[in-house]
Amino acid sequence: MGIDPWSTDLGLSLCSLVQDLTMTVLVAGGAGYIGSHFVRCLEEHGESAVVLDDLSTGFAEAIPDHVPLVRCAIGDRAAVRSVLEEVAPEAVVDFAGLIQVGESMRSPDRYYGVNVSQTIAFLDEIVRSGVKTFVFSSSAAVYGNPIRVPIDEDHPKEPINPYGATKLIVEMAARDYARAYGLRVACLRYFNAAGAHADGTLAERHDPETHLIPLAIDAGLGRRPELTVFGDDWSTPDGTCVRDYIHVMDLAEAHWLAIEKLRNDTPTLSLNLGTGNGYSVRQIIDAVSDVLGKAVPYHIGPRRDGDPPSLVASSNRARNVLGWNPTRSQLDTIVQDAVRSRT
Ligand code: UFG
């Protein structure tokens, strides 16, 4: 007897085939700014996410209701072990961690505790579970003060703040784990994540907010006092610090491409994620003023400890290796999306 293609049986098996083709990714720190945008990116690619987040800095509202949220720290080995067993994810992407340069100078113990000790415990559990694909949120802060700009991946790594040091330590551990345990690892070194999903439903949200673009927008909207510019006596064209701002959805897309690349058996990747264009703090203030149609009030304050004067990426490797093409990272698009998400 032939198979009736419309029978319930075949329908069900097609259903399970579709499910099998859907990849589940465990997203640690998925309730945070970049993590929640990555969850959205996964969904736009038709894949599934399970979020693991202790909500110490993230927000449950940033996760869609249908996405499971497991509230636990990455260093909670027992909880992480049972999540990994239950979910059996195809890949783990780790956005969990502390991210403030200034705070890391004042409280290095917290940074080494969360960003190193807890992250290594998390890595151990990942290896133990048999998951083979790991994507790690690293940072341009691993390079320290650039000796050449744009910064390529082979640039010396001499972090000048504990935040950057903790990221570099985990990169080294992850590469050693890759060699010894067959883990496939991508370390993605973000330059300055900025902007928001174009539909305005997700936003850059930190408490307290310390990042330039949201602070400038809020100052321009009169929601907070004037912005303090951290120094105008740096060795840069206008004296204020220069950064490479990359749209958060372009950043998210690079994680997706990295997973695909690792699944094709590439063992380790270290990639810069930036645009190659640097903007000074003054240029950002002007861009925000243009989009808002009103001046951003600011004054010049002292330098912030741990800030390098200029961080601009060479992103050729990510473009070549991943086929990555950041399409939303023009400064006006970043600022427009950021403003939309805050108004
Ligand atoms: N800045 C100000 N005033 C403020 C806030 C920031 O002048 O109130 C300046 C900073 O000194 C810096 C620039 O604006 O020159 C950007 O500062 P952010 O705090 O927005 O971002 P950072 O460059 O300090 O750090 C960010 C991420 C890090 C990452 C780094 C890589 O938070 O995780 O980008 O470039 F490592």
CSV table of C-alpha atoms and ligand atoms in Angstrom, one decimal:
chain,number,residue,atom,x,y,z
A,1,MET,CA,0.0,0.0,0.0
A,2,GLY,CA,1.4,3.4,-0.9
A,3,ILE,CA,1.8,6.2,1.6
A,4,ASP,CA,-0.9,8.9,1.6
A,5,PRO,CA,1.1,12.1,1.8
A,6,TRP,CA,-1.8,13.8,3.6
A,7,SER,CA,-2.3,11.2,6.3
A,8,THR,CA,-2.1,12.2,9.9
A,9,ASP,CA,0.9,9.9,10.4
A,10,LEU,CA,3.0,11.6,7.7
A,11,GLY,CA,1.8,15.0,8.9
A,12,LEU,CA,3.1,14.2,12.4
A,13,SER,CA,6.4,13.0,11.1
A,14,LEU,CA,6.8,16.1,9.0
A,15,CYS,CA,6.0,18.1,12.1
A,16,SER,CA,8.7,16.3,14.1
A,17,LEU,CA,11.1,16.7,11.2
A,18,VAL,CA,10.5,20.4,11.2
A,19,GLN,CA,11.1,20.4,15.0
A,20,ASP,CA,14.3,18.4,14.5
A,21,LEU,CA,15.5,21.0,12.0
A,22,THR,CA,15.0,23.8,14.5
A,23,MET,CA,18.0,24.5,16.6
A,24,THR,CA,17.8,25.3,20.2
A,25,VAL,CA,20.4,27.7,21.6
A,26,LEU,CA,20.9,28.3,25.3
A,27,VAL,CA,21.4,32.0,25.7
A,28,ALA,CA,23.1,32.9,29.0
A,29,GLY,CA,22.5,36.6,29.8
A,30,GLY,CA,19.6,36.6,27.3
A,31,ALA,CA,17.7,39.1,29.4
A,32,GLY,CA,20.3,41.7,28.9
A,33,TYR,CA,20.7,44.3,26.2
A,34,ILE,CA,22.7,42.4,23.6
A,35,GLY,CA,21.4,39.0,24.7
A,36,SER,CA,17.7,40.0,24.2
A,37,HIS,CA,18.5,41.3,20.7
A,38,PHE,CA,20.2,38.0,19.9
A,39,VAL,CA,17.1,36.1,21.1
A,40,ARG,CA,15.1,38.2,18.7
A,41,CYS,CA,17.6,37.5,15.9
A,42,LEU,CA,17.4,33.7,16.6
A,43,GLU,CA,13.6,33.9,16.3
A,44,GLU,CA,13.9,35.8,13.1
A,45,HIS,CA,16.0,33.0,11.7
A,46,GLY,CA,13.3,30.5,12.8
A,47,GLU,CA,15.3,29.0,15.7
A,48,SER,CA,14.5,28.6,19.4
A,49,ALA,CA,16.1,30.0,22.5
A,50,VAL,CA,16.2,29.1,26.1
A,51,VAL,CA,17.4,31.9,28.3
A,52,LEU,CA,19.5,31.5,31.4
A,53,ASP,CA,19.8,34.7,33.4
A,54,ASP,CA,19.9,35.6,37.1
A,55,LEU,CA,18.3,39.0,36.3
A,56,SER,CA,21.0,40.8,38.3
A,57,THR,CA,21.3,43.2,35.4
A,58,GLY,CA,18.8,41.9,32.8
A,59,PHE,CA,15.1,42.3,32.6
A,60,ALA,CA,12.5,39.5,32.3
A,61,GLU,CA,10.3,41.8,30.1
A,62,ALA,CA,13.0,41.8,27.5
A,63,ILE,CA,12.3,38.1,26.8
A,64,PRO,CA,9.1,37.1,24.8
A,65,ASP,CA,6.6,35.2,26.9
A,66,HIS,CA,7.0,32.0,24.9
A,67,VAL,CA,10.8,31.8,25.4
A,68,PRO,CA,11.7,29.8,28.5
A,69,LEU,CA,13.6,31.8,31.1
A,70,VAL,CA,15.6,29.9,33.7
A,71,ARG,CA,16.5,32.3,36.5
A,72,CYS,CA,19.9,31.2,37.7
A,73,ALA,CA,23.6,32.4,37.7
A,74,ILE,CA,26.0,30.9,35.3
A,75,GLY,CA,28.1,29.8,38.3
A,76,ASP,CA,25.3,27.7,39.8
A,77,ARG,CA,26.7,24.4,38.7
A,78,ALA,CA,23.8,22.2,39.8
A,79,ALA,CA,21.1,24.4,38.1
A,80,VAL,CA,23.2,24.9,35.0
A,81,ARG,CA,23.8,21.1,34.8
A,82,SER,CA,20.1,20.3,34.9
A,83,VAL,CA,19.2,23.0,32.3
A,84,LEU,CA,21.9,21.6,29.9
A,85,GLU,CA,20.6,18.1,30.5
A,86,GLU,CA,17.0,19.0,29.9
A,87,VAL,CA,17.5,21.4,27.0
A,88,ALA,CA,20.4,19.6,25.3
A,89,PRO,CA,21.1,22.8,23.3
A,90,GLU,CA,22.8,22.7,19.9
A,91,ALA,CA,25.0,25.7,21.1
A,92,VAL,CA,25.5,27.9,24.1
A,93,VAL,CA,26.0,31.7,23.7
A,94,ASP,CA,27.3,33.4,26.7
A,95,PHE,CA,26.4,37.1,27.2
A,96,ALA,CA,26.3,36.9,31.0
A,97,GLY,CA,28.8,39.1,32.7
A,98,LEU,CA,29.6,42.5,34.1
A,99,ILE,CA,30.4,45.1,31.6
A,100,GLN,CA,31.4,48.4,33.1
A,101,VAL,CA,35.0,49.5,32.7
A,102,GLY,CA,34.8,52.1,35.5
A,103,GLU,CA,33.2,49.8,38.0
A,104,SER,CA,35.8,47.1,37.2
A,105,MET,CA,38.5,49.5,38.3
A,106,ARG,CA,36.8,50.1,41.6
A,107,SER,CA,35.6,46.5,42.3
A,108,PRO,CA,37.8,44.1,40.5
A,109,ASP,CA,36.8,41.3,42.9
A,110,ARG,CA,33.3,41.3,41.4
A,111,TYR,CA,34.7,41.2,37.9
A,112,TYR,CA,37.0,38.3,38.6
A,113,GLY,CA,34.2,36.5,40.5
A,114,VAL,CA,31.5,36.7,37.8
A,115,ASN,CA,33.5,37.1,34.6
A,116,VAL,CA,36.2,34.6,35.4
A,117,SER,CA,35.3,32.2,38.2
A,118,GLN,CA,31.6,31.8,37.4
A,119,THR,CA,32.3,31.7,33.6
A,120,ILE,CA,34.9,29.0,34.0
A,121,ALA,CA,32.4,26.9,36.1
A,122,PHE,CA,29.9,27.5,33.3
A,123,LEU,CA,32.4,26.3,30.7
A,124,ASP,CA,33.1,23.2,32.7
A,125,GLU,CA,29.4,22.3,32.8
A,126,ILE,CA,29.1,23.0,29.0
A,127,VAL,CA,32.0,20.6,28.3
A,128,ARG,CA,30.6,18.0,30.7
A,129,SER,CA,27.2,18.1,29.0
A,130,GLY,CA,28.7,17.3,25.6
A,131,VAL,CA,27.6,20.6,24.0
A,132,LYS,CA,30.1,21.3,21.3
A,133,THR,CA,29.5,24.9,20.2
A,134,PHE,CA,30.2,27.9,22.4
A,135,VAL,CA,30.1,31.6,21.5
A,136,PHE,CA,31.6,34.0,24.0
A,137,SER,CA,30.9,37.7,24.4
A,138,SER,CA,34.4,39.2,24.5
A,139,SER,CA,35.4,42.8,24.1
A,140,ALA,CA,37.6,45.3,22.4
A,141,ALA,CA,38.8,46.0,26.0
A,142,VAL,CA,41.1,42.9,25.6
A,143,TYR,CA,43.5,45.1,23.5
A,144,GLY,CA,44.1,47.9,26.0
A,145,ASN,CA,45.6,51.1,24.5
A,146,PRO,CA,46.0,50.5,20.8
A,147,ILE,CA,49.4,50.7,19.3
A,148,ARG,CA,47.9,50.8,15.8
A,149,VAL,CA,44.4,51.7,14.6
A,150,PRO,CA,42.3,50.1,13.2
A,151,ILE,CA,42.8,47.2,15.6
A,152,ASP,CA,43.0,43.8,14.0
A,153,GLU,CA,42.7,40.5,15.9
A,154,ASP,CA,46.5,40.0,16.0
A,155,HIS,CA,47.0,43.3,17.8
A,156,PRO,CA,48.8,42.8,21.2
A,157,LYS,CA,46.4,42.1,24.0
A,158,GLU,CA,47.3,44.2,27.1
A,159,PRO,CA,44.1,45.1,28.8
A,160,ILE,CA,44.3,48.3,30.9
A,161,ASN,CA,41.3,47.6,33.1
A,162,PRO,CA,40.0,44.5,35.0
A,163,TYR,CA,37.0,44.2,32.7
A,164,GLY,CA,39.3,43.6,29.7
A,165,ALA,CA,41.5,41.3,31.7
A,166,THR,CA,38.6,39.1,32.7
A,167,LYS,CA,37.5,38.8,29.1
A,168,LEU,CA,41.0,37.9,27.9
A,169,ILE,CA,41.4,35.2,30.6
A,170,VAL,CA,38.2,33.5,29.6
A,171,GLU,CA,39.2,33.7,25.9
A,172,MET,CA,42.4,31.9,26.8
A,173,ALA,CA,40.6,29.3,28.9
A,174,ALA,CA,38.0,28.7,26.1
A,175,ARG,CA,40.7,28.1,23.5
A,176,ASP,CA,42.5,25.7,25.8
A,177,TYR,CA,39.2,23.9,26.4
A,178,ALA,CA,38.7,23.8,22.6
A,179,ARG,CA,42.0,22.1,22.1
A,180,ALA,CA,41.6,19.6,25.0
A,181,TYR,CA,37.9,18.8,24.9
A,182,GLY,CA,36.9,19.3,21.3
A,183,LEU,CA,34.7,22.3,22.1
A,184,ARG,CA,34.2,24.7,19.1
A,185,VAL,CA,34.6,28.2,20.3
A,186,ALA,CA,34.0,31.7,18.9
A,187,CYS,CA,35.3,34.7,20.9
A,188,LEU,CA,33.5,37.8,19.6
A,189,ARG,CA,35.2,41.0,20.5
A,190,TYR,CA,32.6,43.7,20.6
A,191,PHE,CA,33.4,47.3,20.0
A,192,ASN,CA,30.6,49.6,21.2
A,193,ALA,CA,27.2,48.0,21.0
A,194,ALA,CA,24.6,50.6,20.3
A,195,GLY,CA,21.1,51.1,18.9
A,196,ALA,CA,18.1,48.9,19.2
A,197,HIS,CA,15.8,46.7,17.2
A,198,ALA,CA,14.1,48.8,14.5
A,199,ASP,CA,10.6,48.0,15.8
A,200,GLY,CA,11.3,49.9,19.0
A,201,THR,CA,10.2,47.1,21.3
A,202,LEU,CA,13.7,46.4,22.7
A,203,ALA,CA,16.0,48.9,24.2
A,204,GLU,CA,19.5,49.5,25.6
A,205,ARG,CA,18.7,49.3,29.3
A,206,HIS,CA,21.1,49.3,32.1
A,207,ASP,CA,20.6,50.2,35.7
A,208,PRO,CA,22.3,52.5,36.3
A,209,GLU,CA,22.9,53.5,32.7
A,210,THR,CA,26.5,54.4,32.0
A,211,HIS,CA,26.7,54.2,28.2
A,212,LEU,CA,27.1,57.3,26.1
A,213,ILE,CA,24.3,57.1,23.6
A,214,PRO,CA,21.4,56.4,26.0
A,215,LEU,CA,22.8,59.0,28.4
A,216,ALA,CA,23.0,61.6,25.6
A,217,ILE,CA,19.5,60.9,24.5
A,218,ASP,CA,18.1,61.2,28.0
A,219,ALA,CA,20.0,64.4,28.6
A,220,GLY,CA,18.6,65.8,25.3
A,221,LEU,CA,15.1,64.8,26.3
A,222,GLY,CA,15.5,66.5,29.7
A,223,ARG,CA,15.1,63.2,31.6
A,224,ARG,CA,18.4,63.6,33.3
A,225,PRO,CA,20.9,66.4,34.1
A,226,GLU,CA,23.4,67.3,31.5
A,227,LEU,CA,25.9,64.8,30.2
A,228,THR,CA,29.4,64.7,31.5
A,229,VAL,CA,32.0,64.3,28.8
A,230,PHE,CA,34.9,62.3,30.3
A,231,GLY,CA,37.8,64.5,29.3
A,232,ASP,CA,38.5,66.6,26.2
A,233,ASP,CA,42.3,66.5,26.5
A,234,TRP,CA,42.9,63.1,24.9
A,235,SER,CA,45.2,62.6,21.9
A,236,THR,CA,42.3,62.4,19.5
A,237,PRO,CA,41.2,64.9,16.7
A,238,ASP,CA,38.8,66.8,19.0
A,239,GLY,CA,40.2,65.8,22.3
A,240,THR,CA,37.3,63.4,23.3
A,241,CYS,CA,37.5,59.6,23.2
A,242,VAL,CA,36.8,57.8,19.9
A,243,ARG,CA,34.8,54.6,19.7
A,244,ASP,CA,33.5,52.3,17.0
A,245,TYR,CA,29.7,52.0,17.4
A,246,ILE,CA,28.2,48.8,16.1
A,247,HIS,CA,24.4,48.3,15.8
A,248,VAL,CA,23.2,45.7,18.3
A,249,MET,CA,21.2,43.8,15.6
A,250,ASP,CA,24.4,43.6,13.4
A,251,LEU,CA,26.2,42.3,16.4
A,252,ALA,CA,23.4,39.7,17.0
A,253,GLU,CA,23.6,38.6,13.4
A,254,ALA,CA,27.3,37.9,13.8
A,255,HIS,CA,26.6,35.4,16.6
A,256,TRP,CA,24.2,33.6,14.4
A,257,LEU,CA,26.7,33.4,11.6
A,258,ALA,CA,29.4,32.3,14.1
A,259,ILE,CA,27.2,29.3,15.3
A,260,GLU,CA,26.7,28.3,11.7
A,261,LYS,CA,30.4,28.5,11.0
A,262,LEU,CA,31.3,26.5,14.1
A,263,ARG,CA,28.7,23.8,13.2
A,264,ASN,CA,30.7,23.4,10.0
A,265,ASP,CA,33.6,22.2,12.1
A,266,THR,CA,35.6,25.3,12.4
A,267,PRO,CA,37.3,24.7,15.8
A,268,THR,CA,38.1,28.3,17.1
A,269,LEU,CA,37.4,31.8,16.0
A,270,SER,CA,38.4,35.1,17.4
A,271,LEU,CA,36.7,38.0,15.7
A,272,ASN,CA,36.4,41.7,16.1
A,273,LEU,CA,32.9,43.1,15.7
A,274,GLY,CA,33.0,46.7,14.8
A,275,THR,CA,32.6,48.9,11.7
A,276,GLY,CA,36.0,50.4,11.1
A,277,ASN,CA,34.6,53.9,11.7
A,278,GLY,CA,35.4,55.8,14.8
A,279,TYR,CA,33.3,58.6,16.3
A,280,SER,CA,34.3,61.0,19.1
A,281,VAL,CA,32.1,61.7,22.1
A,282,ARG,CA,31.5,65.2,20.6
A,283,GLN,CA,30.4,63.6,17.3
A,284,ILE,CA,27.9,61.4,19.1
A,285,ILE,CA,26.5,64.4,21.0
A,286,ASP,CA,26.0,66.2,17.6
A,287,ALA,CA,24.4,63.1,16.0
A,288,VAL,CA,22.0,62.7,19.0
A,289,SER,CA,21.1,66.5,18.8
A,290,ASP,CA,20.4,66.2,15.1
A,291,VAL,CA,18.0,63.2,15.5
A,292,LEU,CA,16.3,64.8,18.5
A,293,GLY,CA,16.1,68.2,16.9
A,294,LYS,CA,17.4,69.8,20.2
A,295,ALA,CA,20.7,70.4,21.8
A,296,VAL,CA,22.1,67.8,24.2
A,297,PRO,CA,23.3,69.7,27.3
A,298,TYR,CA,26.8,68.7,28.4
A,299,HIS,CA,29.9,69.8,30.3
A,300,ILE,CA,33.5,68.6,30.2
A,301,GLY,CA,34.5,66.6,33.3
A,302,PRO,CA,37.6,64.7,34.2
A,303,ARG,CA,38.8,61.6,32.4
A,304,ARG,CA,37.2,58.3,33.5
A,305,ASP,CA,39.7,55.7,34.9
A,306,GLY,CA,40.4,52.8,32.5
A,307,ASP,CA,39.2,54.5,29.3
A,308,PRO,CA,41.5,54.1,26.3
A,309,PRO,CA,41.5,57.2,24.0
A,310,SER,CA,40.5,55.4,20.8
A,311,LEU,CA,39.1,52.0,19.9
A,312,VAL,CA,38.4,51.3,16.3
A,313,ALA,CA,38.1,47.9,14.8
A,314,SER,CA,39.4,46.3,11.7
A,315,SER,CA,36.5,43.9,11.0
A,316,ASN,CA,37.8,42.4,7.8
A,317,ARG,CA,38.2,39.0,9.4
A,318,ALA,CA,34.6,38.8,10.6
A,319,ARG,CA,33.4,39.9,7.2
A,320,ASN,CA,35.6,37.4,5.3
A,321,VAL,CA,35.3,34.4,7.6
A,322,LEU,CA,31.6,34.8,8.5
A,323,GLY,CA,30.4,36.6,5.4
A,324,TRP,CA,29.1,39.2,7.9
A,325,ASN,CA,27.8,42.5,6.5
A,326,PRO,CA,26.7,45.0,9.1
A,327,THR,CA,23.8,46.8,7.4
A,328,ARG,CA,22.4,49.0,10.2
A,329,SER,CA,25.6,50.4,11.7
A,330,GLN,CA,25.6,53.9,10.0
A,331,LEU,CA,25.7,56.4,12.9
A,332,ASP,CA,22.4,58.1,12.0
A,333,THR,CA,20.6,54.7,11.9
A,334,ILE,CA,22.0,53.7,15.2
A,335,VAL,CA,21.0,56.9,16.8
A,336,GLN,CA,17.5,56.9,15.2
A,337,ASP,CA,16.9,53.3,16.4
A,338,ALA,CA,18.2,54.2,19.9
A,339,VAL,CA,15.9,57.3,20.1
A,340,ARG,CA,12.9,55.3,18.9
A,341,SER,CA,13.5,52.7,21.6
A,342,ARG,CA,13.5,55.3,24.3
A,343,THR,CA,10.6,57.5,23.3
B,1,UFG,N1,31.4,58.7,28.0
B,1,UFG,C1,31.3,60.0,28.4
B,1,UFG,N2,30.3,60.3,29.3
B,1,UFG,C2,29.5,59.4,29.8
B,1,UFG,C3,29.6,58.1,29.3
B,1,UFG,C4,30.6,57.8,28.4
B,1,UFG,O1,32.1,60.9,28.0
B,1,UFG,O2,28.6,59.7,30.6
B,1,UFG,C5,32.5,58.4,27.0
B,1,UFG,C6,33.4,57.3,27.5
B,1,UFG,O3,34.5,58.0,28.2
B,1,UFG,C7,33.9,56.6,26.3
B,1,UFG,C8,32.6,56.7,25.3
B,1,UFG,O4,31.9,57.8,25.9
B,1,UFG,O5,34.9,57.3,25.7
B,1,UFG,C9,31.9,55.5,25.3
B,1,UFG,O6,31.6,55.1,26.7
B,1,UFG,P1,30.6,53.9,27.0
B,1,UFG,O7,30.6,53.9,28.5
B,1,UFG,O8,29.3,54.1,26.3
B,1,UFG,O9,31.3,52.6,26.5
B,1,UFG,P2,32.8,52.1,26.7
B,1,UFG,O10,33.6,52.5,25.5
B,1,UFG,O11,33.3,52.5,28.0
B,1,UFG,O12,32.6,50.5,26.8
B,1,UFG,C10,31.9,49.8,25.9
B,1,UFG,C11,31.3,48.6,26.6
B,1,UFG,C12,32.4,47.7,26.9
B,1,UFG,C13,33.4,47.5,25.8
B,1,UFG,C14,33.8,48.7,25.2
B,1,UFG,C15,34.6,48.4,23.9
B,1,UFG,O13,30.6,48.9,27.7
B,1,UFG,O14,31.9,46.5,27.4
B,1,UFG,O15,32.7,49.5,24.8
B,1,UFG,O16,34.9,49.6,23.2
B,1,UFG,F1,34.5,46.8,26.2
